[in-house]
mmCIF file with all atom_site columns, C-alpha atoms in Angstrom:
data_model
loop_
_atom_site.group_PDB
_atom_site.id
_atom_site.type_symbol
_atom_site.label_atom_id
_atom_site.label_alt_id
_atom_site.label_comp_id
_atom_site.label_asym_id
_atom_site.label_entity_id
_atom_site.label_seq_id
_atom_site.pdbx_PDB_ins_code
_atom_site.Cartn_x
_atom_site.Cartn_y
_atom_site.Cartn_z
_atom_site.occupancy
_atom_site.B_iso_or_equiv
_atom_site.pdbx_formal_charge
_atom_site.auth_seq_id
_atom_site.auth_comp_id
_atom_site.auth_asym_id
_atom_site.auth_atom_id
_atom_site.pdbx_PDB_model_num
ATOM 1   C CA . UNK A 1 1   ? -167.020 61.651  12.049  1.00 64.00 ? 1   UNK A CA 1
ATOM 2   C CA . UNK A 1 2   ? -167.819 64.702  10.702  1.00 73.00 ? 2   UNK A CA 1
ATOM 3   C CA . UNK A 1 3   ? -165.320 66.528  8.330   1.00 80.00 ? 3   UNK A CA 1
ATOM 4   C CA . UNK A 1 4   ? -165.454 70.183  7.272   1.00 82.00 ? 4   UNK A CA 1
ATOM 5   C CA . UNK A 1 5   ? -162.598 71.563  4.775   1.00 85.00 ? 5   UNK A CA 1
ATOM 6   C CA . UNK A 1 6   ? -162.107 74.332  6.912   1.00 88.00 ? 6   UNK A CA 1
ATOM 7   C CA . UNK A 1 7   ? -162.007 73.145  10.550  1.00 90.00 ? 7   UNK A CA 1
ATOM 8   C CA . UNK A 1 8   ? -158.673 72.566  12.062  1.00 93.00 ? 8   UNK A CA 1
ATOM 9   C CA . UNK A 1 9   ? -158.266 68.462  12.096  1.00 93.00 ? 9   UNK A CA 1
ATOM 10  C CA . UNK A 1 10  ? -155.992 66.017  13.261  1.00 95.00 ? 10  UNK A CA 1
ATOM 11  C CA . UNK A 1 11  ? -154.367 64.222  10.587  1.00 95.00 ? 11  UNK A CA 1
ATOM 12  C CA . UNK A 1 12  ? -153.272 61.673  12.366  1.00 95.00 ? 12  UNK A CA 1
ATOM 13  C CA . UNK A 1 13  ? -156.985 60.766  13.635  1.00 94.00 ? 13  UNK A CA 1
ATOM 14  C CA . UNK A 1 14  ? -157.834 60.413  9.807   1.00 94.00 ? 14  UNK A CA 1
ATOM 15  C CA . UNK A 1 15  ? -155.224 57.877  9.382   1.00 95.00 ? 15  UNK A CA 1
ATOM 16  C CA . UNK A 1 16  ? -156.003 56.076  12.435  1.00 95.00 ? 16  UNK A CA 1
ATOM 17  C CA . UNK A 1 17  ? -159.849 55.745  11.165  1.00 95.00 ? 17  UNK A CA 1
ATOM 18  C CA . UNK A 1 18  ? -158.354 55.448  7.564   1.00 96.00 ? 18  UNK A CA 1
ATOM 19  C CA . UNK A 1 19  ? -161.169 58.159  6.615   1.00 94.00 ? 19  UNK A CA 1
ATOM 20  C CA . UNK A 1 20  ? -162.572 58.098  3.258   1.00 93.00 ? 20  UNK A CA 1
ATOM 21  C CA . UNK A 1 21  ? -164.152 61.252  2.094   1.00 91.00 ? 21  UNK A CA 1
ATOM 22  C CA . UNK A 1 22  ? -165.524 63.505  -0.717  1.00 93.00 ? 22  UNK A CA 1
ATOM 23  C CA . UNK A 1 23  ? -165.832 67.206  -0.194  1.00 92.00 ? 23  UNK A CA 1
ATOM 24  C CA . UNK A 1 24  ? -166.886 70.402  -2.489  1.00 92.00 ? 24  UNK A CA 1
ATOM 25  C CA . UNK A 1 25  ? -166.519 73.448  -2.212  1.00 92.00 ? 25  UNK A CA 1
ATOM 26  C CA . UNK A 1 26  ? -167.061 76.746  -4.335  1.00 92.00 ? 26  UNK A CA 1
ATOM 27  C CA . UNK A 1 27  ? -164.271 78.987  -4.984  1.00 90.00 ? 27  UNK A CA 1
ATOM 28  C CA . UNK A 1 28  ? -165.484 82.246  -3.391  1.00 90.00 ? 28  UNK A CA 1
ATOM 29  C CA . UNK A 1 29  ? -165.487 80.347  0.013   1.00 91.00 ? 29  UNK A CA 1
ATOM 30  C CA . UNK A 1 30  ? -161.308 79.713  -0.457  1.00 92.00 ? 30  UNK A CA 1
ATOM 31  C CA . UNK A 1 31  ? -158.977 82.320  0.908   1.00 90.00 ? 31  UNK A CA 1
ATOM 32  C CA . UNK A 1 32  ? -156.262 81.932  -1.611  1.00 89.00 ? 32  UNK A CA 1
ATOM 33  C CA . UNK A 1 33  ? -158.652 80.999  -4.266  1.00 89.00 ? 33  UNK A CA 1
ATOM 34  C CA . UNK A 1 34  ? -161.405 83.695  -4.288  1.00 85.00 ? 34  UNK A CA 1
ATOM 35  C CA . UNK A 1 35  ? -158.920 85.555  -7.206  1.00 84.00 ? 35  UNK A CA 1
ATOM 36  C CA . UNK A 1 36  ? -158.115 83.039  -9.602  1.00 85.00 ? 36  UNK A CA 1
ATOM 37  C CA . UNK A 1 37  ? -161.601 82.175  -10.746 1.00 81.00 ? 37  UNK A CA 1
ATOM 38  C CA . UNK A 1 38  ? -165.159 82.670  -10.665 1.00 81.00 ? 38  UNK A CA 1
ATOM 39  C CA . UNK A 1 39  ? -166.969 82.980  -7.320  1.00 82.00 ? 39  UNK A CA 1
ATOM 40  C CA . UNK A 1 40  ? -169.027 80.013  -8.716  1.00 88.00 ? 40  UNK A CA 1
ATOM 41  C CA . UNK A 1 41  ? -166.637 77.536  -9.354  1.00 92.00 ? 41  UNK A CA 1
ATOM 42  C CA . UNK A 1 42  ? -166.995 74.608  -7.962  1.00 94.00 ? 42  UNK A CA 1
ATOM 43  C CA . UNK A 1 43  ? -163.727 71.896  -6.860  1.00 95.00 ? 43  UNK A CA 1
ATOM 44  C CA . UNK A 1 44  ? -164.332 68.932  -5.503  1.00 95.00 ? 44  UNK A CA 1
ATOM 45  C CA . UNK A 1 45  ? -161.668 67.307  -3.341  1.00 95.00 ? 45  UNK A CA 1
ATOM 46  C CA . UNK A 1 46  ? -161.722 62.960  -2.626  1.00 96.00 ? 46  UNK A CA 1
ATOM 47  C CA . UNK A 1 47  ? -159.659 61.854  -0.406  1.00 95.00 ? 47  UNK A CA 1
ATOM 48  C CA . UNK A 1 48  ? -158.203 58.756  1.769   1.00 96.00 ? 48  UNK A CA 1
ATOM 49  C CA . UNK A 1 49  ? -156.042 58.656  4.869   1.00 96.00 ? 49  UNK A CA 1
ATOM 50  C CA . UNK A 1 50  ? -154.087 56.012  6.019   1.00 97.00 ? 50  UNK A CA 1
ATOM 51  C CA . UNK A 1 51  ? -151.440 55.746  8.582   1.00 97.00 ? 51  UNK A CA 1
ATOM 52  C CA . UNK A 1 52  ? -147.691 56.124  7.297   1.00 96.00 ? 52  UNK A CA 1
ATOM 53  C CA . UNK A 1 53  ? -144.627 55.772  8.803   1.00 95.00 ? 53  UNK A CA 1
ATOM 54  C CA . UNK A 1 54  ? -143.080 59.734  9.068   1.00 95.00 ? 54  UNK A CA 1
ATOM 55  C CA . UNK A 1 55  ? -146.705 60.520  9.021   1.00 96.00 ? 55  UNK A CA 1
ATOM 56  C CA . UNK A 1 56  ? -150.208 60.565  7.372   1.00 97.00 ? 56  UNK A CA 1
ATOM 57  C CA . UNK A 1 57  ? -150.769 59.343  3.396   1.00 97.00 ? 57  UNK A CA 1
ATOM 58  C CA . UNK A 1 58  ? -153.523 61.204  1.857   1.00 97.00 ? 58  UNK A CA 1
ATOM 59  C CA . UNK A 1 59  ? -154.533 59.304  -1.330  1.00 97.00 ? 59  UNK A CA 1
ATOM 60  C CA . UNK A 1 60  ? -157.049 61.058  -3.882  1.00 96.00 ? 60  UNK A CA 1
ATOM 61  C CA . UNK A 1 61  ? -157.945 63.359  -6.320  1.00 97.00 ? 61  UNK A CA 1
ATOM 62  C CA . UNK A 1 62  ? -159.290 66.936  -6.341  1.00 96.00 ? 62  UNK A CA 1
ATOM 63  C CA . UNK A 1 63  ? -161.241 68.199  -9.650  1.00 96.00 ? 63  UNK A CA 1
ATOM 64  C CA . UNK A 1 64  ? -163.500 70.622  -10.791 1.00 95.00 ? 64  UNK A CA 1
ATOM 65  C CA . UNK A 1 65  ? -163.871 73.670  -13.775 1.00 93.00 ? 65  UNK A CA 1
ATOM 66  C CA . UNK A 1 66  ? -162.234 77.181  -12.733 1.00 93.00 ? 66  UNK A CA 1
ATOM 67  C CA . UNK A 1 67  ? -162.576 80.064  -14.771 1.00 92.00 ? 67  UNK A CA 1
ATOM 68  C CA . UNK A 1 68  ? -159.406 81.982  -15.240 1.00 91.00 ? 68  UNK A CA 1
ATOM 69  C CA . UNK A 1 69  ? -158.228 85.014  -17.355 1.00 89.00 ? 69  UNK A CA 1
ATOM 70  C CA . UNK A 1 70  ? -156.785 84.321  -20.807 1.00 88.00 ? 70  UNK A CA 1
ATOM 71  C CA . UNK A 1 71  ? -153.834 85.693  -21.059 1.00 86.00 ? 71  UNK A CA 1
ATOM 72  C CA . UNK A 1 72  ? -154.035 86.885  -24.331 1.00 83.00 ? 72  UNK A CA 1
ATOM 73  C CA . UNK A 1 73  ? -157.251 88.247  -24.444 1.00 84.00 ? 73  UNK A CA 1
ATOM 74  C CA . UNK A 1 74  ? -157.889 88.846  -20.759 1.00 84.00 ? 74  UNK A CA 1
ATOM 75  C CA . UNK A 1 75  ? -161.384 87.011  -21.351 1.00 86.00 ? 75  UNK A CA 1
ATOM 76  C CA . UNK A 1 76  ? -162.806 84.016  -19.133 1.00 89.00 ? 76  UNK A CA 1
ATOM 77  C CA . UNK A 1 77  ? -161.413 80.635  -20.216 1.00 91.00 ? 77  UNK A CA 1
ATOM 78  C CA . UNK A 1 78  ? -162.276 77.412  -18.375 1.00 92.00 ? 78  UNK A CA 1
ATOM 79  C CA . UNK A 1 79  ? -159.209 75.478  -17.172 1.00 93.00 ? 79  UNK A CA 1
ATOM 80  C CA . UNK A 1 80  ? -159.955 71.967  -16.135 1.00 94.00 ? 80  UNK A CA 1
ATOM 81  C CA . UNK A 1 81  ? -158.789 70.393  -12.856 1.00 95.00 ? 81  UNK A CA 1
ATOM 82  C CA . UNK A 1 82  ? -158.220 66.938  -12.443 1.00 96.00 ? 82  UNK A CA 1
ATOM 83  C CA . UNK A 1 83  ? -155.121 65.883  -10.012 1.00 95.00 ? 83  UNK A CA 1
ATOM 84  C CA . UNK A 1 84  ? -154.328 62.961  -8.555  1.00 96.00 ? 84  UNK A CA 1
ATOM 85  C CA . UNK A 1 85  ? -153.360 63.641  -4.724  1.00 96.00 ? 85  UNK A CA 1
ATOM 86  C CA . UNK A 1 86  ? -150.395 61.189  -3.502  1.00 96.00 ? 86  UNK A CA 1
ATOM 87  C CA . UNK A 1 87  ? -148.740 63.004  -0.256  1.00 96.00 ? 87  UNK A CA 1
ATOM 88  C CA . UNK A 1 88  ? -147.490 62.489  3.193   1.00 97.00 ? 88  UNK A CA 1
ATOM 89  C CA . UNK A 1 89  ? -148.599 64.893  5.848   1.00 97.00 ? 89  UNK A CA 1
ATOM 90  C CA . UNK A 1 90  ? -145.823 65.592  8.372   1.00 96.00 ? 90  UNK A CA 1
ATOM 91  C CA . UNK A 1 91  ? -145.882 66.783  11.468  1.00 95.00 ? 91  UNK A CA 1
ATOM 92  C CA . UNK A 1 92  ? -142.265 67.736  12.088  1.00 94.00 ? 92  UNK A CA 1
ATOM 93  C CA . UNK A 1 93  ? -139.270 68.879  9.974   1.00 93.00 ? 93  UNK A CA 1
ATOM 94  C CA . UNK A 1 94  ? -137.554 66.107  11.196  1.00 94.00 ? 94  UNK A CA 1
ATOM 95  C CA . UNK A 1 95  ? -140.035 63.306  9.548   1.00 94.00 ? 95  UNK A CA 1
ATOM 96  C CA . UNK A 1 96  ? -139.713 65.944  6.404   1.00 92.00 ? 96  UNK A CA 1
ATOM 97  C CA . UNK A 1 97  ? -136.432 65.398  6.456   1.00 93.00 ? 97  UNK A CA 1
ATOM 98  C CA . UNK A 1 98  ? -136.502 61.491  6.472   1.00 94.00 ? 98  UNK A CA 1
ATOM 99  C CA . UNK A 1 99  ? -138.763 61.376  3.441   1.00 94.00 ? 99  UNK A CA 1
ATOM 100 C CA . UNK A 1 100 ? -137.743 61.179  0.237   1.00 92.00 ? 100 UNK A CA 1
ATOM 101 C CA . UNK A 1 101 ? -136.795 64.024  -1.960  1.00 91.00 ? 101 UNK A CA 1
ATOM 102 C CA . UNK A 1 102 ? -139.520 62.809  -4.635  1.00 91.00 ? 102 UNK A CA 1
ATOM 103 C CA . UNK A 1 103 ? -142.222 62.635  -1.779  1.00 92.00 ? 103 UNK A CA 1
ATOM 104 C CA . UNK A 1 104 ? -144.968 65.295  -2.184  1.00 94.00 ? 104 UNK A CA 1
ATOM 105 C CA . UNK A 1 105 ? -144.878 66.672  1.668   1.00 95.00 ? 105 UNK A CA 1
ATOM 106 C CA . UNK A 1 106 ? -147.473 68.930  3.474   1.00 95.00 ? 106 UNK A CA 1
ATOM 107 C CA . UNK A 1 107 ? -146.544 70.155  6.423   1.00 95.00 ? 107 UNK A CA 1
ATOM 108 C CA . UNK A 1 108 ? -148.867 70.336  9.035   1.00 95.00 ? 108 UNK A CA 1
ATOM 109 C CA . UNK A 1 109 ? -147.253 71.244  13.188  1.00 95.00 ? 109 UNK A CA 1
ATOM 110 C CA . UNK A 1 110 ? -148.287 68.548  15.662  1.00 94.00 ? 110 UNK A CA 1
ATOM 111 C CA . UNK A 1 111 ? -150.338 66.691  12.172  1.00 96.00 ? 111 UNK A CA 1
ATOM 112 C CA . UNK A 1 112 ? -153.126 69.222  12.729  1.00 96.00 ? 112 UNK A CA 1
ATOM 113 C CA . UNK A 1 113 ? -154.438 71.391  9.710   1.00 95.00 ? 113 UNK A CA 1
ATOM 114 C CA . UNK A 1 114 ? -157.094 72.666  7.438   1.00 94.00 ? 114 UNK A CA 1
ATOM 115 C CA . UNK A 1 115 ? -158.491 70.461  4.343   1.00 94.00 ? 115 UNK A CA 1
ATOM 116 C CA . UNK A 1 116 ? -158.659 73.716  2.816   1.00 93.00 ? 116 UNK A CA 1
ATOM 117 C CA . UNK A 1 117 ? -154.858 74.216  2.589   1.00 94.00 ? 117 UNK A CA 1
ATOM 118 C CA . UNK A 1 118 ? -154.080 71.422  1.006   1.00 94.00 ? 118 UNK A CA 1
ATOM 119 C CA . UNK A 1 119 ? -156.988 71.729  -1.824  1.00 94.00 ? 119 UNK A CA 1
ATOM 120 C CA . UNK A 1 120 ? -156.164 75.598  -2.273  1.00 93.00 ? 120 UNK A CA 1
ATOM 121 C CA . UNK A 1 121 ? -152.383 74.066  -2.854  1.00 94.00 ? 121 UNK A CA 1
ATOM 122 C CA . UNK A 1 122 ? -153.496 71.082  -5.439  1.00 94.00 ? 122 UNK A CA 1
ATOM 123 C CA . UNK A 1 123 ? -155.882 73.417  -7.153  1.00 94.00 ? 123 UNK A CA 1
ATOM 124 C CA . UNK A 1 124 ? -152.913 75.945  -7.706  1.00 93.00 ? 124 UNK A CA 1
ATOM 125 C CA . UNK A 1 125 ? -150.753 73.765  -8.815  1.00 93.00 ? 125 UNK A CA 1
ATOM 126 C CA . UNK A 1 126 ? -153.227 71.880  -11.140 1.00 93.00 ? 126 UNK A CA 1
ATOM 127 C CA . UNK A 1 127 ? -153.995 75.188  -13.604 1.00 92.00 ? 127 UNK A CA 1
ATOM 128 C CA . UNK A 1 128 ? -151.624 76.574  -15.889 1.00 92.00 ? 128 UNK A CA 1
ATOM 129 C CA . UNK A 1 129 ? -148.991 79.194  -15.305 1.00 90.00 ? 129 UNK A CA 1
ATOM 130 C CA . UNK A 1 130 ? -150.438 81.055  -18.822 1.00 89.00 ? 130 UNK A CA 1
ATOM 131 C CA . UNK A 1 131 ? -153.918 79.970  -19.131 1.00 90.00 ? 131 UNK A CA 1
ATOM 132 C CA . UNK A 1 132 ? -155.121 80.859  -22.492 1.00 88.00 ? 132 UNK A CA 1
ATOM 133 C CA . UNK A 1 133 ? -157.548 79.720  -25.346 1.00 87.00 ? 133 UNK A CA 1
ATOM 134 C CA . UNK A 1 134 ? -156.647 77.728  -27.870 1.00 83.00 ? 134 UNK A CA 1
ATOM 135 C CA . UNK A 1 135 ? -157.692 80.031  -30.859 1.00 83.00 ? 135 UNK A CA 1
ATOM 136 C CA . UNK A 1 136 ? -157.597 83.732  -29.416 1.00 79.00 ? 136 UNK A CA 1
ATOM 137 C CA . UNK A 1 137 ? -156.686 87.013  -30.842 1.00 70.00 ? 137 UNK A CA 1
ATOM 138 C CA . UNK A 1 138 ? -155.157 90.153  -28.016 1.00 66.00 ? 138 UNK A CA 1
ATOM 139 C CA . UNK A 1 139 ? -157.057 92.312  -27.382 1.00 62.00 ? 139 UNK A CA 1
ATOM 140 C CA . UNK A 1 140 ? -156.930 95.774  -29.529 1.00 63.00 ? 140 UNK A CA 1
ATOM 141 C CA . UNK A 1 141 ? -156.850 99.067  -27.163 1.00 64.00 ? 141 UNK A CA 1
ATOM 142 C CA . UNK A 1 142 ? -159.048 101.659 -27.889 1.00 67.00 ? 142 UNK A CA 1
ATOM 143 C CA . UNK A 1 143 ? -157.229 104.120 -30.413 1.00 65.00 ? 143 UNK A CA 1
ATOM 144 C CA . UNK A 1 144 ? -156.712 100.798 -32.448 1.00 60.00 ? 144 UNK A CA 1
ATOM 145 C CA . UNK A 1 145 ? -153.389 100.073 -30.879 1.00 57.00 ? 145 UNK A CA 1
ATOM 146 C CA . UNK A 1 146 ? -152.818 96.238  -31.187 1.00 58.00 ? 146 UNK A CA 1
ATOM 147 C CA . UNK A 1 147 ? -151.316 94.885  -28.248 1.00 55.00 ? 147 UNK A CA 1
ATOM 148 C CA . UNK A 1 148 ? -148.746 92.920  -30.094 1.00 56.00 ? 148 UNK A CA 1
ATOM 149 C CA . UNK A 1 149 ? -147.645 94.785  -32.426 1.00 51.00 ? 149 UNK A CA 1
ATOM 150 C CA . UNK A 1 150 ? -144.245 96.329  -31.944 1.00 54.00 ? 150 UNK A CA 1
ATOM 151 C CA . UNK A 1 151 ? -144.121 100.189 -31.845 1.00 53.00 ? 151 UNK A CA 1
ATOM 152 C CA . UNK A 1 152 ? -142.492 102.086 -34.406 1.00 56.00 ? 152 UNK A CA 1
ATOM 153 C CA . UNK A 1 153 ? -138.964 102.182 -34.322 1.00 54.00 ? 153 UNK A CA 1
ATOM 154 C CA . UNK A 1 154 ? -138.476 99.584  -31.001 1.00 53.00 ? 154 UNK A CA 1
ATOM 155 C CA . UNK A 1 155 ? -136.800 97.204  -32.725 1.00 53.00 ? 155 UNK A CA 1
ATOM 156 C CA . UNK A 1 156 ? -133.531 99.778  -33.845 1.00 48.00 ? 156 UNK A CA 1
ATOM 157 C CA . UNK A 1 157 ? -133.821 100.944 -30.460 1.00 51.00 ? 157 UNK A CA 1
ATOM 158 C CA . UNK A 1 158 ? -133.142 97.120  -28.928 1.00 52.00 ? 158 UNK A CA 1
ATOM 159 C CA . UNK A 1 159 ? -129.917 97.386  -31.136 1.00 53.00 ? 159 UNK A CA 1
ATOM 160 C CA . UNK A 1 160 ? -128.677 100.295 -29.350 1.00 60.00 ? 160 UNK A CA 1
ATOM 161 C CA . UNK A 1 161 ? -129.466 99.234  -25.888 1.00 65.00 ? 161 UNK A CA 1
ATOM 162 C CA . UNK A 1 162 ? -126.362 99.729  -23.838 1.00 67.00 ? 162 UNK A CA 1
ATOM 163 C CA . UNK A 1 163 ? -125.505 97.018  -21.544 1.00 73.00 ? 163 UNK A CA 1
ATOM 164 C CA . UNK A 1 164 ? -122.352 98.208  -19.306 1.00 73.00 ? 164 UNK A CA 1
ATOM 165 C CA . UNK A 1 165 ? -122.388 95.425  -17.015 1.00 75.00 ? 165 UNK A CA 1
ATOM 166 C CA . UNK A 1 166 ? -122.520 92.816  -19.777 1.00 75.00 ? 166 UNK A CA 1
ATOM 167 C CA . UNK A 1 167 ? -119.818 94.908  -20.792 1.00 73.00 ? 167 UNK A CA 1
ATOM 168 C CA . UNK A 1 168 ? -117.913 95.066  -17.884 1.00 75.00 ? 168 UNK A CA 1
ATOM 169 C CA . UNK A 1 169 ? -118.418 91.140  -17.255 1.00 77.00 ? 169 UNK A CA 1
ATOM 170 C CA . UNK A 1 170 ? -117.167 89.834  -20.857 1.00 77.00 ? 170 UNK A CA 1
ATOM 171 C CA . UNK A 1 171 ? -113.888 92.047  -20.067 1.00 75.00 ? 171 UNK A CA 1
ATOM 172 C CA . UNK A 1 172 ? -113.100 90.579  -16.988 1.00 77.00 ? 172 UNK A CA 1
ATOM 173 C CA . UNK A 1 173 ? -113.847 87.650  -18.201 1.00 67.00 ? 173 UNK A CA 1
ATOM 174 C CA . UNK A 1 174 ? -111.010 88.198  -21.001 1.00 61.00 ? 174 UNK A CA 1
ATOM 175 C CA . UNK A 1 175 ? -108.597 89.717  -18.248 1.00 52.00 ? 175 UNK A CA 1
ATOM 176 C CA . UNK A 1 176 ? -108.519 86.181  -16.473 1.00 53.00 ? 176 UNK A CA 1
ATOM 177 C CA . UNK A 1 177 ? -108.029 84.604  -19.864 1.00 52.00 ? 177 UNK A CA 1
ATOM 178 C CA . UNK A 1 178 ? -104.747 86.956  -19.978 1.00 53.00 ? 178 UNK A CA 1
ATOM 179 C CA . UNK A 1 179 ? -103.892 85.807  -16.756 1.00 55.00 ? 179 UNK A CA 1
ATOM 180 C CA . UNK A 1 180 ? -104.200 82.203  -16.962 1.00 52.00 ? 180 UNK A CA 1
ATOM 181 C CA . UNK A 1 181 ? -101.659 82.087  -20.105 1.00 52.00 ? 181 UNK A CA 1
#
């Protein structure tokens, strides 16, 4: 059987054949990947189907280097993926429904979907929400303005801040103290 990551499949004929498989793939060649890292980057996505009972069980891991943004200093830093892959592919919201909250779920109509999808979604989920290095300084704009360092006079001017509905919201809420005595 021949398996591509981004032909449409039928889940439930990989867990029939309990399929065993090992795919990579560069990041330029994902959809919802091409912007998070380097064209270059490669993943690598393992995975095993068996037959469950609300659906398909994929078992496996997907891993690889990406190259993200720091977010401090806005250069490259490589963010290692390694994730284990434990979920049920369902084919209705009605065998979503009878799973577990604690399941991981993909859901797939009639159990037929892209491999693609579901290593775009474990590749997401495996990097950081602030990638950074360990040891980096921000960057300094030109003009020698340091990105981090607070303008002159913006800290008084966080004291004065007005904040009406704050204001508004801690006097009603002593107006129902009034009116519960």
């Amino acid at each position: 059987m021949r398996i591509s990551l981004f032909d449409r499949l039928s889940y439930e004929r990989l867990g029939e054949r309990r399929a065993g498989f090992e795919l990579n793939v560069t990041l330029d060649r994902c959809e919802r990947l091409r912007e998070v890292g380097a064209a270059e980057d490669e993943v690598t996505l393992h995975v095993d189907a068996e037959p469950h009972a609300h659906g398909v069980r994929l078992c496996g891991r997907v891993s690889g280097e990406v190259s993200v943004s720091c977010c401090r200093c806005l250069r490259p830093v490589a963010i290692e993926v390694d994730r284990d892959i434990d979920l049920v592919v369902v084919g209705t919201e009605a065998a979503m429904d009878a799973l577990p909250d604690t399941a991981d779920v993909h859901y797939a109509p009639d159990l037929m979907g892209r491999l693609v999808d579901i290593l775009e979604e474990e590749v997401l989920l495996a990097l950081p929400d602030f990638p950074s290095h360990q040891d980096c300084e921000p960057p300094v704009l030109p003009g020698g303005v340091d990105v981090q360092a607070p303008r002159e006079g913006e800290a008084r001017e966080q004291k004065e801040t007005q904040r009406p509905f704050a204001t508004a919201l801690a006097g009603m809420g002593r107006t129902e103290d009034n009116q519960t005595e």
